[in-house]
Coordinates of C-alpha atoms and ligand atoms in Angstrom, one line a residue:
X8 CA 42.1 18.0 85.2
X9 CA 45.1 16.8 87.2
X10 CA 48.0 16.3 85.2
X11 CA 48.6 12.9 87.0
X12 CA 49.1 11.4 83.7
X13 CA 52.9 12.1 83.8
X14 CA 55.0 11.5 85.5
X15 CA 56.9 14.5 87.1
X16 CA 60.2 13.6 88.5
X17 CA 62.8 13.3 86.2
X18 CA 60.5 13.2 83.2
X19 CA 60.0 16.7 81.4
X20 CA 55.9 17.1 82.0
X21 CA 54.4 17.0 78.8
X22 CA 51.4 19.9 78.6
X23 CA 47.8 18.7 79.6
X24 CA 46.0 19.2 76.2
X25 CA 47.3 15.6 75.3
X26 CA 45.0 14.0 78.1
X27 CA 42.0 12.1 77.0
X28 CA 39.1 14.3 78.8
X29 CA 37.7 11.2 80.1
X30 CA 37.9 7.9 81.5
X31 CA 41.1 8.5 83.4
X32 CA 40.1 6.3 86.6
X33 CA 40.8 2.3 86.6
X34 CA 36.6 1.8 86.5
X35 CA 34.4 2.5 85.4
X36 CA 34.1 6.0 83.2
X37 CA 31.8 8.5 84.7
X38 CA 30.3 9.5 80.9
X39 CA 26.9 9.6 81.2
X40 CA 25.5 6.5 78.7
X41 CA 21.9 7.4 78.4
X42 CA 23.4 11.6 77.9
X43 CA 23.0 10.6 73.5
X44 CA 18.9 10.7 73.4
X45 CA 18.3 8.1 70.7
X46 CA 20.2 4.9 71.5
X47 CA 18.4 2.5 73.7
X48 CA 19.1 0.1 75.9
X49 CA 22.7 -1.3 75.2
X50 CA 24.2 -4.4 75.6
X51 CA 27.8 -5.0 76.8
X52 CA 30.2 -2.6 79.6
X53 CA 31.3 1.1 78.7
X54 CA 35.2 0.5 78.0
X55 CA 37.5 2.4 80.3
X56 CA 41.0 4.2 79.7
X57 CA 43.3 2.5 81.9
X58 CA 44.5 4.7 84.8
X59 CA 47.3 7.3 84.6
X60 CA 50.8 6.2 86.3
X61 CA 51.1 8.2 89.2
X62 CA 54.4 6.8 90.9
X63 CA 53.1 3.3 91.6
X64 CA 53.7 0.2 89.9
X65 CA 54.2 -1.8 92.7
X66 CA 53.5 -5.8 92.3
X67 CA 50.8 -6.8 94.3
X68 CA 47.4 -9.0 94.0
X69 CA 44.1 -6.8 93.9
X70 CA 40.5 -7.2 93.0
X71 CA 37.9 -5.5 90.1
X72 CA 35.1 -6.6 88.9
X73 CA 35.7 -7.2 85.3
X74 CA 32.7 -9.5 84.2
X75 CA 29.6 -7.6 86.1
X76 CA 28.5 -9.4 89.2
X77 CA 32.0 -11.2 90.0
X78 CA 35.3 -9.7 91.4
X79 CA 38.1 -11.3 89.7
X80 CA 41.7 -11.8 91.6
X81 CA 44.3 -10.2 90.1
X82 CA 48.2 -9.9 90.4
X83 CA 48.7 -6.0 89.5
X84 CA 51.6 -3.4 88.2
X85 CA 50.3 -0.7 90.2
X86 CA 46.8 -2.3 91.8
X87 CA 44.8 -1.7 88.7
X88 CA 44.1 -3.9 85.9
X89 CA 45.3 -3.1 82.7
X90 CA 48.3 -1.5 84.8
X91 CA 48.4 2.5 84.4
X92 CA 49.7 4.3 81.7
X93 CA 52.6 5.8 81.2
X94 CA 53.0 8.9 79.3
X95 CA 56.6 10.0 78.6
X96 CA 58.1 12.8 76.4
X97 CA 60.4 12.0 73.4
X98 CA 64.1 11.9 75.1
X99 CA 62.5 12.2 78.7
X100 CA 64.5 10.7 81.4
X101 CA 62.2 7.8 83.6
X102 CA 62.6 6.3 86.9
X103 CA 60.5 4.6 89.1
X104 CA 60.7 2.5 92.2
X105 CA 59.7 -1.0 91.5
X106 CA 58.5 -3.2 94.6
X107 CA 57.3 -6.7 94.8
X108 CA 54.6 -7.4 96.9
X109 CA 53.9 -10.8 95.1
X110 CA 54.6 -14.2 96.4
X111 CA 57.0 -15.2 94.2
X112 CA 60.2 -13.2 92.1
X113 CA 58.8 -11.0 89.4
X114 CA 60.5 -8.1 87.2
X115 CA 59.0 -5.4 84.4
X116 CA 60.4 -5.5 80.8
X117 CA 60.1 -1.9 78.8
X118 CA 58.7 -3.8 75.6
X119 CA 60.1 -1.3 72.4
X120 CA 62.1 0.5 74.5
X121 CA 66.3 0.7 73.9
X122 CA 67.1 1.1 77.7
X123 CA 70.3 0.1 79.6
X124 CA 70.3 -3.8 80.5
X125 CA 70.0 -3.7 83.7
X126 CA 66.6 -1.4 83.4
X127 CA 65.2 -4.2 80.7
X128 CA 64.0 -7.1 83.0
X129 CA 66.2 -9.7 81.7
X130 CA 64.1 -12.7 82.6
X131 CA 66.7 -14.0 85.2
X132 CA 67.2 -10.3 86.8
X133 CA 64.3 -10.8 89.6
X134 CA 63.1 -8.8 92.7
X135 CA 62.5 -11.4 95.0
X136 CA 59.3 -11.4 97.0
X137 CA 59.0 -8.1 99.4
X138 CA 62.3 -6.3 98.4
X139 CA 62.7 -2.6 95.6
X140 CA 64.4 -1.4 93.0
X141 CA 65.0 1.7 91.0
X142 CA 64.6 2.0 87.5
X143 CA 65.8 4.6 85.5
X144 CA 65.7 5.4 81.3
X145 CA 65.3 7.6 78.8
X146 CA 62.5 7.6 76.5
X147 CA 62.8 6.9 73.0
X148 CA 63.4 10.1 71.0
X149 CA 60.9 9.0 68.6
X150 CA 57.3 8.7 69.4
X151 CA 55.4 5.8 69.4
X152 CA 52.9 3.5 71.3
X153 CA 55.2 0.4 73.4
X154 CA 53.7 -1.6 77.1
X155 CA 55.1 -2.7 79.5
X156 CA 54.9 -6.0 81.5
X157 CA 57.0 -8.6 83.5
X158 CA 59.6 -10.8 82.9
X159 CA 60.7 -13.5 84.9
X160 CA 61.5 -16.5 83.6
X161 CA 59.1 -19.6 82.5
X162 CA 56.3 -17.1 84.7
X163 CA 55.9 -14.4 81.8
X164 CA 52.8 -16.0 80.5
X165 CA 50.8 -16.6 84.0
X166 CA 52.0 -13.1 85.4
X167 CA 51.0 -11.7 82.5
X168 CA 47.1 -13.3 82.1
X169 CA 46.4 -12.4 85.5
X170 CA 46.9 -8.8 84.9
X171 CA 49.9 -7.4 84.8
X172 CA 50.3 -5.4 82.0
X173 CA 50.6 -1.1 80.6
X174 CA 51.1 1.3 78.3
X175 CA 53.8 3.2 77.5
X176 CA 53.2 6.3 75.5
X177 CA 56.1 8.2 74.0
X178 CA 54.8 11.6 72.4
X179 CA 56.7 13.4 70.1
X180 CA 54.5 16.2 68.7
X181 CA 55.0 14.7 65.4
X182 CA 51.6 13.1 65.6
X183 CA 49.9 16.5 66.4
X184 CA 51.1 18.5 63.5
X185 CA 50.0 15.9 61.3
X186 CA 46.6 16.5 62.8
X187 CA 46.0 12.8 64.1
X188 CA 42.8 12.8 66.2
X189 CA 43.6 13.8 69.8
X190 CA 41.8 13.9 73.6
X191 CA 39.2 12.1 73.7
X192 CA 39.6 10.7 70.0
X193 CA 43.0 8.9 70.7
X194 CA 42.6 5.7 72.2
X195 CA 44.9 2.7 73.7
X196 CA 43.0 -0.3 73.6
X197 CA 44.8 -3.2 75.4
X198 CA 43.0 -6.7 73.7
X199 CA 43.8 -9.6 75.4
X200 CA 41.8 -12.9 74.9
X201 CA 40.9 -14.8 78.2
X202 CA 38.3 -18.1 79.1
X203 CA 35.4 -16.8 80.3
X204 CA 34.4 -18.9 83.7
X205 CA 31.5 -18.7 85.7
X206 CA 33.2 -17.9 89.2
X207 CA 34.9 -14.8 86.5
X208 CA 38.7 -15.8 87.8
X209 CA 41.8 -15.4 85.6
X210 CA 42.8 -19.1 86.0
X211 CA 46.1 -19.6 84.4
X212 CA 46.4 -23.6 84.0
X213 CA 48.2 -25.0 80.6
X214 CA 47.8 -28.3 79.4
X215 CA 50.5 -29.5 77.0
X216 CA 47.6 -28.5 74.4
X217 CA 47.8 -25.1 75.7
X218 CA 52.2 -25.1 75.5
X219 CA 51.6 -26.1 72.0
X220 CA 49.3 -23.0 70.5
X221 CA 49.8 -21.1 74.0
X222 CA 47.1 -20.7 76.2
X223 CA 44.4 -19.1 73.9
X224 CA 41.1 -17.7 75.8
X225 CA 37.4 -17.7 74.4
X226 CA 36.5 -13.8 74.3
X227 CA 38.3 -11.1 74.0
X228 CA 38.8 -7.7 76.5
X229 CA 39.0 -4.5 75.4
X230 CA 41.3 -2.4 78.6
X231 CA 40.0 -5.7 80.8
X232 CA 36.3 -4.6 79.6
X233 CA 34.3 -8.2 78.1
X234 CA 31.7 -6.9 75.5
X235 CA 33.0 -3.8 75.1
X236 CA 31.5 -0.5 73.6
X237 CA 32.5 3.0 73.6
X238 CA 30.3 5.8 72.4
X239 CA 31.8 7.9 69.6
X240 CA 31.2 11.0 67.6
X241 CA 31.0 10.7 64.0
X242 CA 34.4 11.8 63.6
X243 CA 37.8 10.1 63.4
X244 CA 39.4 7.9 66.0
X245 CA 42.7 7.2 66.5
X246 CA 43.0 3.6 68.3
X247 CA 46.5 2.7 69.7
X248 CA 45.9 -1.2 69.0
X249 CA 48.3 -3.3 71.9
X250 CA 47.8 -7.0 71.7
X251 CA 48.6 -7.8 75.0
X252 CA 47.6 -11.5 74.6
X253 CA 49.5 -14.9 75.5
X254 CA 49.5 -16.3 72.1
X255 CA 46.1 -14.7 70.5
X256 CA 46.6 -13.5 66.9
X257 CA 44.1 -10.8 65.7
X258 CA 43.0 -10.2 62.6
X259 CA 42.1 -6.4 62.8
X260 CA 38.9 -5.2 61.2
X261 CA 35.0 -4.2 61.1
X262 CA 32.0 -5.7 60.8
X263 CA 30.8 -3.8 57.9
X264 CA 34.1 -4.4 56.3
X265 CA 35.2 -0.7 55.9
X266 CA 38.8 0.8 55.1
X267 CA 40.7 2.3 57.6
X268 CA 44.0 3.8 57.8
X269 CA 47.4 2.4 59.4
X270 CA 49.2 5.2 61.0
X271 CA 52.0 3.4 63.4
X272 CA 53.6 0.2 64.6
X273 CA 55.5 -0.9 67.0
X274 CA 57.7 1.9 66.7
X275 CA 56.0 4.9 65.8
X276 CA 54.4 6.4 62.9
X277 CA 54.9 4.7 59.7
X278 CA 56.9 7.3 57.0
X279 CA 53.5 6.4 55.2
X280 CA 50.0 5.8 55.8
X281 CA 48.1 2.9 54.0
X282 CA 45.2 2.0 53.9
X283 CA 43.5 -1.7 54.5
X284 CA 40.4 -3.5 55.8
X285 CA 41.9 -6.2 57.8
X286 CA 45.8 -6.9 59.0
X287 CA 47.1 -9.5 61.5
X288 CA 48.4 -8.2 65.0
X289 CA 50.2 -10.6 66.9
X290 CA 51.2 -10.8 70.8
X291 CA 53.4 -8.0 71.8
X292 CA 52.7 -6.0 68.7
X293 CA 51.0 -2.8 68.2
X294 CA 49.2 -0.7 65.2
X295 CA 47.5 2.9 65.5
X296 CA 44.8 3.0 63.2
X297 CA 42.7 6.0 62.2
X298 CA 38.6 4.8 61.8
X299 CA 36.5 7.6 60.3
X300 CA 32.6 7.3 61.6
X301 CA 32.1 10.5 59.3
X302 CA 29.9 9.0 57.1
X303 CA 28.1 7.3 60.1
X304 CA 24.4 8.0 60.8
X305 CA 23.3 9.1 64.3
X306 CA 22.3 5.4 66.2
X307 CA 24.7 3.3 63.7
X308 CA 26.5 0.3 65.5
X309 CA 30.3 -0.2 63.8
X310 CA 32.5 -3.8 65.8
X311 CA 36.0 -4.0 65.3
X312 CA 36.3 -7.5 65.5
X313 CA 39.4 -10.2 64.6
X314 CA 38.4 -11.9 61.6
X315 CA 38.4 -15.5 61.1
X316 CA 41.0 -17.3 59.6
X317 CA 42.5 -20.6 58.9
X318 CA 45.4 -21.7 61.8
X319 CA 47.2 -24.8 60.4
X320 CA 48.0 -25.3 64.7
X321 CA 46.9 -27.8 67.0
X322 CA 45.1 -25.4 69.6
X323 CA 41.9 -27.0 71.6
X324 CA 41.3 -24.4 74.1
X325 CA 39.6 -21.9 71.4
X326 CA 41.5 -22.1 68.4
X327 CA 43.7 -19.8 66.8
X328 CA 42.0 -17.9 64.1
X329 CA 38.5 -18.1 66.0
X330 CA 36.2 -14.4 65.1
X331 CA 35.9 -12.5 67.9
X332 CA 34.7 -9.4 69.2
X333 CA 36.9 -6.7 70.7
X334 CA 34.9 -3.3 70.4
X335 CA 31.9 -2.0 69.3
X336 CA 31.4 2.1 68.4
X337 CA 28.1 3.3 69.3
X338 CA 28.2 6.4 66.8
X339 CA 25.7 9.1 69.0
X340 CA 26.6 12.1 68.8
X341 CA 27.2 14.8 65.5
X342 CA 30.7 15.9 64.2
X343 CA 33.5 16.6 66.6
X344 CA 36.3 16.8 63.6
X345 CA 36.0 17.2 60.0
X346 CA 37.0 13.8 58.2
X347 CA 40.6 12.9 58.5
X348 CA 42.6 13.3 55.4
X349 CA 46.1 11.4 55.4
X350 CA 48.8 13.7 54.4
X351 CA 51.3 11.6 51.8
X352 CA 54.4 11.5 54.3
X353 CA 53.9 11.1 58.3
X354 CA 57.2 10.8 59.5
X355 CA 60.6 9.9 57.3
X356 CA 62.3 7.0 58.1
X357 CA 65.8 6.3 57.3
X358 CA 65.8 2.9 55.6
X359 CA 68.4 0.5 56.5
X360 CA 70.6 -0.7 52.9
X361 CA 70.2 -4.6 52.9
X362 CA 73.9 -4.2 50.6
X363 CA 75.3 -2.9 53.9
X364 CA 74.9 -5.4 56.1
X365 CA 78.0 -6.7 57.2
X366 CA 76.5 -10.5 58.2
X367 CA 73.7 -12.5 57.8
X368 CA 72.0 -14.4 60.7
X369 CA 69.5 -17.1 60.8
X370 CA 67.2 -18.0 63.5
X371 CA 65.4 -21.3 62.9
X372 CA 62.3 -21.7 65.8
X373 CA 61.3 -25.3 66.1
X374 CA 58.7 -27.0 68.4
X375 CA 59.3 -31.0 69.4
X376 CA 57.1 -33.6 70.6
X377 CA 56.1 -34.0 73.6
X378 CA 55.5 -30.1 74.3
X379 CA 57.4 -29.8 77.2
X380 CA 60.0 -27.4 78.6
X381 CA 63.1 -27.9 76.6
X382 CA 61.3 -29.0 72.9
X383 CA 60.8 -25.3 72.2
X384 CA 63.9 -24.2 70.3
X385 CA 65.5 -21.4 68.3
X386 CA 68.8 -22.5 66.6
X387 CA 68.2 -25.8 68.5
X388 CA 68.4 -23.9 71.5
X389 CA 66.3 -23.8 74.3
X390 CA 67.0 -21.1 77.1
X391 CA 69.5 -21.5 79.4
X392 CA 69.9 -18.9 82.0
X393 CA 73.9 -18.0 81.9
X394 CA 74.6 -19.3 78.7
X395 CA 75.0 -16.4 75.7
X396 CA 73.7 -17.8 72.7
X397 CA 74.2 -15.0 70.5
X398 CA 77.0 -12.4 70.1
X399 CA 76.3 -9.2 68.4
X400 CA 79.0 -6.2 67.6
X401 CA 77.5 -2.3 68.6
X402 CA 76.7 -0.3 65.4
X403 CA 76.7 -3.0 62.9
X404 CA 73.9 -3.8 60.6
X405 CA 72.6 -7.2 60.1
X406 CA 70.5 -9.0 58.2
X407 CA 68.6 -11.2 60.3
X408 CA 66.8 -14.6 58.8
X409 CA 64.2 -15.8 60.7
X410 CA 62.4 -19.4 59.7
X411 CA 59.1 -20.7 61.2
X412 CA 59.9 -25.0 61.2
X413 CA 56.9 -25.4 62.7
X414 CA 53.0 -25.7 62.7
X415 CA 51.9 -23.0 64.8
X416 CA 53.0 -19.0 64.1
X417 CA 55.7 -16.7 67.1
X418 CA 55.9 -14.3 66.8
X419 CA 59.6 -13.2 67.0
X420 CA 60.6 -10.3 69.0
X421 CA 64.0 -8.6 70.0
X422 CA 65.3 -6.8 72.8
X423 CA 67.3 -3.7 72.8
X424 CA 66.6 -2.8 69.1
X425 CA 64.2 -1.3 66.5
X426 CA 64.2 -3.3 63.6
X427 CA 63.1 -3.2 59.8
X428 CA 61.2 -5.5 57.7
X429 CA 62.4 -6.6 54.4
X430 CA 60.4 -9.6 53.2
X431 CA 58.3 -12.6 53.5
X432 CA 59.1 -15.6 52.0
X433 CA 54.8 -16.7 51.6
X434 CA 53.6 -13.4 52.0
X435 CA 53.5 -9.3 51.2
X436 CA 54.4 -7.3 54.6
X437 CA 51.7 -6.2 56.4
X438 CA 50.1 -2.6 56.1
X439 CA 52.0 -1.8 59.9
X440 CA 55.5 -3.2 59.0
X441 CA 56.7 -0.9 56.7
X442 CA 57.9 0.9 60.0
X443 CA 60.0 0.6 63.0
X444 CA 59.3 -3.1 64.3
X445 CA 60.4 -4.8 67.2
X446 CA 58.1 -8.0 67.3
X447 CA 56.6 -9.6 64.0
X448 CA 54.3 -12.7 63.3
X449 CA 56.5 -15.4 61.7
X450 CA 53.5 -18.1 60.0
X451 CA 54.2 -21.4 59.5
X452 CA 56.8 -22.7 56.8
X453 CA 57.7 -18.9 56.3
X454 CA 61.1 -17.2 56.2
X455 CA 61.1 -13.6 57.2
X456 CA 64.3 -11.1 56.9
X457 CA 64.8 -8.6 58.9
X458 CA 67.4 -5.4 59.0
X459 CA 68.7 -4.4 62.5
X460 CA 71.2 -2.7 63.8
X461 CA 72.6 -2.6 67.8
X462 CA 72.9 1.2 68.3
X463 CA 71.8 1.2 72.3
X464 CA 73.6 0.0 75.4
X465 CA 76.0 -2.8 75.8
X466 CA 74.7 -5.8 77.7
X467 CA 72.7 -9.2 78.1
X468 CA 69.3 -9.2 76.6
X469 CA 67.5 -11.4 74.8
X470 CA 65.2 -12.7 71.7
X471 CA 62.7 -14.5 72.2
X472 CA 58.9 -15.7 70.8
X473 CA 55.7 -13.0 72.2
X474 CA 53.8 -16.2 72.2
X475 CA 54.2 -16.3 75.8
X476 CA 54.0 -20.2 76.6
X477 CA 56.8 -20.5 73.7
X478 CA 58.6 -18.1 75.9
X479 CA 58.1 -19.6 79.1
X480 CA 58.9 -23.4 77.5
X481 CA 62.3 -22.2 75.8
X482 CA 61.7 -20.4 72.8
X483 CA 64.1 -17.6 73.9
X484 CA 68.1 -17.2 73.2
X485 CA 70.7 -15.0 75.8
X486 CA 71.8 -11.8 73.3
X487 CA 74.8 -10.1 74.2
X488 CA 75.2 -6.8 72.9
X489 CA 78.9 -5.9 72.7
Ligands
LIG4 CU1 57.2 -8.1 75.5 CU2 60.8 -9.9 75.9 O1 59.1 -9.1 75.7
LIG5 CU1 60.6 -6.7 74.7
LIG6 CU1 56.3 -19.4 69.4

């Protein structure tokens, strides 16, 4: 196998054993389906990997066919839809050369990643239409599962739903001396919701019902694959869960209802496992999750789904908290692994003392009436290019307050920093938060505290709600980082 995964300028080349042995192109995978003997006809499309980065993530528009029988128009990082991964080592410097080939300015944000400001695709740093620029970082030296995807001001959200979007793997070796599932047994699955249509286009057109819950689609892809299904051993899997959507919360879990363990979040491995059957994931967060098909009989069908649940928000266009489908497992073949036993500790974390923070901050995010650009607020802000709203000192820990005055959930999500949970106000913290976080679900009427402190580059960044039509109306604050 080529080891175009990597990337091999400045980046040190990790080895080749961590590629998945299949499914490396953008399409479909070449894996046989009918190669199992005793499953029958199948509904739904094979889900692919997303491509490897290979140099290019060039803006531009391109075509696939992601409902079968329509080609579907799509602005690209790198002419493939999801956008190719990247796969960095821990501490590994990065560069690329960005172009944009798209008609209007655009810009990629390293979503989890500490890099230098004016690597981070502040939302008014732009590449106009036809011009380049390099970009250059180090990877995280912790490793962990964080995407990619652009920036620009109010057109995050319609960028983003017509395709452009990656992962970016950081690998650390941690994971593989814990003996997490590897190959073709560790997964990134990109879910983003989207309206189905008959002519199969990404239309991007918001209402002001749409600005108010964000622009929430009726079914769910799996790596841009509708109905997805992947055929599995009856072994582990460890799935690198990305929700890529506009404003789509998921409720993680299976059809049958089973256990599964939490491994990461946004920020790497947790310094414990635990164990759950269901979790929220909002937009721009991600889990890994270990699902054991051990006890799975030859033929069984398992679906990871999001679980209903109530939404106290306004949405029309598919409402929040709609079940959906995102993957089914087709379990067809015998053992690849023995079951996967958790050890007690995955990876220490040094926890942050609330006691030592040196100032407490609150963030109050508020929608008005009508839902228009400027009624979407944070502090009674909403985002002014040139304008820093907030002032933070290098190296000092804070204790951040963050208040949801409003009737839909943002989640809330920070530039520049890794952050830890504390509490919720209505609420125990989720199985993933216990970990490094840099975007978390605020619900309605909840008050979330958060510990973070400024170790990376001096600059202007930002804050801002993943809830992308939020973002683009004005949910977002300048950050300087001083
Ligand atoms: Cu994933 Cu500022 O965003
Ligand atoms: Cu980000
Ligand atoms: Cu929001």
């Amino acid at each position: 196998m080529p080891r175009r995964a990597f990337f091999r300028g400045t980046a040190a080349a990790l080895g080749s054993t961590l590629l998945p042995a299949w499914g490396c192109g953008g399409g479909a995978s070449s894996q046989n389906p009918g190669s199992a003997g005793a499953s029958a006809a199948r509904s739904g499309q094979r889900i692919a990997l997303p491509a490897a980065f290979s140099g290019d993530l060039g803006a531009r528009r391109a075509e696939r066919e992601v409902w079968s029988g329509t080609r579907t128009a799509l602005w690209t990082l790198g002419g493939v839809y999801p956008s190719p991964t990247v796969r960095l080592a821990a501490g590994a410097a990065f560069s690329v050369r960005l172009r944009n080939d798209l008609a209007e300015p655009t810009n990629v944000h390293w979503h989890g990643l500490v890099v230098p400001a004016e690597a981070d695709g502040h939302p008014t740093d732009l590449l106009a239409p036809g011009t380049t620029r390099d970009i250059a970082f180090t990877a995280p030296s912790r490793g962990g599962t964080f995407w990619y995807h652009p920036h620009p001001d109010r057109r995050t959200a319609a960028q983003v739903y017509q395709g452009m979007a990656g992962f970016l793997l950081v690998e650390d070796g941690v994971d593989r001396a814990l003996g997490l599932p590897t190959g073709d047994r560790d997964i990134p699955v990109l879910l983003q919701d989207r309206r189905r249509r008959t002519d199969g286009a990404f239309t991007y057109a918001p209402g002001p019902m749409d600005t108010m819950a964000g622009y929430l689609g009726d079914v769910a892809l799996a790596n841009g694959t509708p109905d997805a299904y992947l055929s599995v051993s009856a072994s582990p899997y460890r799935l690198r869960l990305l929700n890529g959507s506009n404003a789509r919360v998921f409720r993680i879990g299976f059809d049958d209802g089973r256990a599964f363990f939490v491994v990461a979040g946004d920020g790497g491995l947790l310094e414990r496992p635990a164990t759950t059957s269901a979790f929220d994931l909002g937009p721009g967060e991600r889990a890994e999750i270990v699902v054991d098909f051990s006890a799975d009989p030859l033929g069984r069908s398992v679906s990871m789904r999001s679980l209903a649940f109530a939404s106290s928000g306004m949405g029309m266009g598919g409402s929040q908290g709609a079940a959906l489908s995102l993957l089914r497992f087709d379990v067809d073949r015998q053992a690849e692994a023995a079951p996967w036993r958790p050890p007690a500790l995955l990876d220490p974390i040094a926890r942050f003392d609330p006691a030592a923070a040196r100032r407490r901050r609150p963030f109050l995010m508020q929608m008005g009436m009508p839902p228009s650009a400027g009624a979407f607020t944070i502090n009674g802000r909403s985002f002014q290019a040139g304008r820093v709203d907030v002032r933070v000192p290098r190296g000092e820990l804070e204790l951040w307050e963050i208040e949801n005055g409003s009737t839909e959930a943002h989640p809330f999500h920070v530039h520049a920093a890794q952050f830890q949970m504390v509490s919720r106000s209505n609420s125990p913290l989720g199985p993933h938060e216990s970990g490094w976080k840099d975007t978390m679900l605020v619900w309605p009427n909840e008050r979330v505290q958060i510990l973070l402190r400024f170790d990376g580059p001096a600059g202007l960044f930002v804050l801002h709600c993943h809830n992308l039509e939020h973002e683009d109306a004005g949910m977002m604050l300048n950050l300087e980082v001083a």
